[in-house]
Amino acid sequence: MVYLFFDTETTGLPAGPVSDYQNWPRIIQIAWLLIDENKNIKSKNSFIIRPEGYTIPRRVIKIHGITMKRAIEEGVALEHALHRFLGDSNYADVLVAHNIAYDYGVIRGEMLRKKIPDFLKWHSQFCTMTSKPVLDYCKSFRLNGSRQCPSLSELYFLLFGEKLVNAHDALIDAEACANCFFELKRIGLV
């Protein structure tokens, strides 16, 4: 079994269904790891995307720290990053993300903008935020017993007893997602 763990940093939140992709946020950073069931990393990538026809809002710069200047200087063309991501997805059995509906939706929106076919829809998916075993696990730690979806930082802390450092960098978050997934698997919840 091979897993593709991925995360995006974006211009914000969606303003409608993914079919209305013009109202979905733009990718500022995309990162992923292709890892087999023995935890061997087959591929590890992170790309900052050069903005094309949009600006990065200040409110999100405060979250992920990627400025327009940095994105212009260090960024790659969106098509390059998407084709690399889709190439690695060909080797994956399962797509895994924390809030996969959002990250997949953002990627799908960008693919629609670029008229790239959605080959990802054929993959199995697992979400480390919304899956029932994760919600049940997190509920057991909450004093009020709520089944609220955990943030990646919260899940990481519950599983490892450590704070997630440098969250909101897509590669750090994809690595944390992978670590959480394999720990959930180790303790029998996946």
Coordinates of C-alpha atoms in Angstrom, one line a residue:
M1 CA 0.0 0.0 0.0
V2 CA 1.3 3.4 -1.0
Y3 CA 0.0 6.7 0.5
L4 CA 0.1 10.2 -0.8
F5 CA 0.1 12.7 2.1
F6 CA -0.5 16.3 0.9
D7 CA -1.3 19.8 2.1
T8 CA -1.8 23.2 0.6
E9 CA -1.5 26.8 1.8
T10 CA -3.9 29.1 0.1
T11 CA -5.3 32.5 -0.4
G12 CA -8.2 31.8 2.0
L13 CA -11.5 29.9 2.3
P14 CA -13.9 28.9 -0.5
A15 CA -17.0 31.0 -1.3
G16 CA -19.1 28.3 -2.9
P17 CA -19.0 24.7 -4.1
V18 CA -15.9 23.4 -5.9
S19 CA -17.9 23.4 -9.2
D20 CA -17.8 27.2 -8.9
Y21 CA -14.0 27.0 -8.9
Q22 CA -13.6 30.7 -9.7
N23 CA -14.7 31.4 -6.1
W24 CA -12.3 28.9 -4.6
P25 CA -9.0 30.0 -3.1
R26 CA -5.7 29.8 -5.0
I27 CA -2.8 27.6 -4.0
I28 CA 0.2 29.4 -2.6
Q29 CA 2.1 26.3 -1.6
I30 CA 1.6 22.6 -2.2
A31 CA 3.6 19.8 -0.6
W32 CA 3.3 16.1 -0.5
L33 CA 5.0 12.8 0.5
L34 CA 4.6 9.5 -1.2
I35 CA 5.2 6.9 1.5
D36 CA 4.8 3.1 1.4
E37 CA 3.3 1.0 4.3
N38 CA 6.8 0.5 5.7
K39 CA 7.2 4.2 6.0
N40 CA 9.7 4.5 3.2
I41 CA 9.5 7.9 1.6
K42 CA 9.4 7.4 -2.2
S43 CA 8.9 11.1 -3.0
K44 CA 8.9 14.4 -1.1
N45 CA 8.1 17.7 -2.7
S46 CA 7.2 21.2 -1.8
F47 CA 6.5 24.1 -4.2
I48 CA 5.6 27.7 -3.6
I49 CA 3.4 28.8 -6.5
R50 CA 4.1 32.0 -8.5
P51 CA 0.9 34.0 -8.4
E52 CA -0.8 34.4 -11.8
G53 CA -3.5 37.2 -11.8
Y54 CA -4.1 37.3 -8.1
T55 CA -2.5 38.7 -4.9
I56 CA -1.9 37.0 -1.6
P57 CA -4.1 38.7 1.1
R58 CA -2.3 40.1 4.1
R59 CA -4.6 38.1 6.5
V60 CA -3.2 34.8 5.1
I61 CA 0.4 36.0 4.9
K62 CA 0.1 36.3 8.8
I63 CA -0.9 32.5 8.8
H64 CA 1.7 30.9 6.5
G65 CA 4.2 33.7 6.0
I66 CA 4.4 33.5 2.2
T67 CA 4.6 37.1 0.9
M68 CA 4.0 38.2 -2.7
K69 CA 7.7 39.0 -3.0
R70 CA 8.7 35.5 -1.9
A71 CA 6.1 33.8 -4.1
I72 CA 7.3 35.8 -7.1
E73 CA 11.0 35.1 -6.4
E74 CA 10.8 31.5 -5.3
G75 CA 7.6 30.3 -6.9
V76 CA 7.1 27.9 -9.8
A77 CA 4.4 27.8 -12.4
L78 CA 1.2 26.2 -11.1
E79 CA 1.1 23.7 -14.0
H80 CA 4.6 22.4 -13.1
A81 CA 3.6 21.7 -9.5
L82 CA 0.3 20.1 -10.4
H83 CA 1.9 17.9 -13.0
R84 CA 4.5 16.7 -10.5
F85 CA 1.8 16.1 -7.9
L86 CA -0.4 14.2 -10.4
G87 CA 2.7 12.2 -11.5
D88 CA 3.3 11.0 -8.0
S89 CA -0.4 10.4 -7.4
N90 CA -0.1 7.6 -10.1
Y91 CA 1.9 5.6 -7.6
A92 CA -0.5 6.1 -4.7
D93 CA -3.3 3.7 -3.5
V94 CA -4.7 6.2 -1.0
L95 CA -4.8 10.0 -0.8
V96 CA -4.4 11.2 2.8
A97 CA -4.8 14.8 4.1
H98 CA -6.0 16.7 7.2
N99 CA -9.3 18.1 6.0
I100 CA -9.0 16.3 2.6
A101 CA -12.3 17.8 1.3
Y102 CA -10.7 21.3 1.5
D103 CA -7.2 20.5 0.1
Y104 CA -8.6 18.2 -2.6
G105 CA -11.2 20.9 -3.5
V106 CA -8.5 23.6 -3.8
I107 CA -6.4 21.3 -6.0
R108 CA -9.4 20.4 -8.1
G109 CA -10.3 24.0 -8.5
E110 CA -6.8 24.8 -9.8
M111 CA -7.0 21.8 -12.2
L112 CA -10.4 23.1 -13.5
R113 CA -8.8 26.5 -14.1
K114 CA -6.0 24.9 -16.0
K115 CA -8.2 22.4 -17.8
I116 CA -6.3 19.5 -16.3
P117 CA -8.4 16.3 -16.0
D118 CA -9.2 15.2 -12.4
F119 CA -7.4 11.8 -12.2
L120 CA -7.4 12.1 -8.4
K121 CA -11.1 11.2 -8.1
W122 CA -10.4 7.6 -8.7
H123 CA -8.2 7.2 -5.6
S124 CA -9.4 6.1 -2.2
Q125 CA -9.2 8.9 0.4
F126 CA -8.6 9.1 4.1
C127 CA -9.1 12.3 6.2
T128 CA -7.1 12.6 9.5
M129 CA -9.6 15.3 10.6
T130 CA -13.1 14.0 9.9
S131 CA -12.8 10.2 9.9
K132 CA -14.9 8.5 12.6
P133 CA -12.0 6.8 14.4
V134 CA -10.2 10.1 14.7
L135 CA -13.3 11.9 16.0
D136 CA -13.9 9.1 18.5
Y137 CA -10.3 9.2 19.6
C138 CA -10.2 13.0 20.1
K139 CA -13.6 12.9 21.9
S140 CA -12.1 10.6 24.6
F141 CA -9.7 13.4 25.6
R142 CA -12.3 16.2 25.7
L143 CA -13.9 17.1 29.0
N144 CA -17.1 18.0 27.4
G145 CA -17.1 14.9 25.2
S146 CA -17.5 16.9 22.0
R147 CA -16.9 15.3 18.6
Q148 CA -15.5 18.5 17.1
C149 CA -13.0 17.9 14.3
P150 CA -9.4 18.3 15.7
S151 CA -7.0 20.7 14.2
L152 CA -3.8 19.1 12.9
S153 CA -1.9 20.6 15.8
E154 CA -4.4 19.2 18.3
L155 CA -4.3 15.7 16.8
Y156 CA -0.5 15.8 16.7
F157 CA -0.4 16.8 20.4
L158 CA -2.9 14.1 21.4
L159 CA -1.0 11.4 19.6
F160 CA 2.6 12.4 20.5
G161 CA 2.4 14.7 23.5
E162 CA 4.3 17.4 21.6
K163 CA 3.5 20.7 20.1
L164 CA 3.5 20.8 16.3
V165 CA 6.2 23.3 15.4
N166 CA 6.1 25.5 12.2
A167 CA 2.5 24.5 11.4
H168 CA 1.0 26.2 8.2
D169 CA 4.0 25.3 6.1
A170 CA 2.5 22.8 3.7
L171 CA 5.5 20.4 3.9
I172 CA 5.6 20.5 7.7
D173 CA 1.8 19.9 7.8
A174 CA 2.0 17.0 5.2
E175 CA 4.8 15.4 7.3
A176 CA 2.7 15.8 10.5
C177 CA -0.3 14.3 8.7
A178 CA 1.8 11.3 7.7
N179 CA 3.1 10.9 11.3
C180 CA -0.4 11.1 12.7
F181 CA -1.8 8.6 10.1
F182 CA 0.9 6.0 10.9
E183 CA 0.5 6.5 14.6
L184 CA -3.3 6.0 14.2
K185 CA -2.5 2.9 12.2
R186 CA -0.1 1.7 14.9
I187 CA -2.6 2.0 17.7
G188 CA -5.3 0.2 15.6
L189 CA -7.6 3.1 14.7
V190 CA -6.9 3.0 11.0

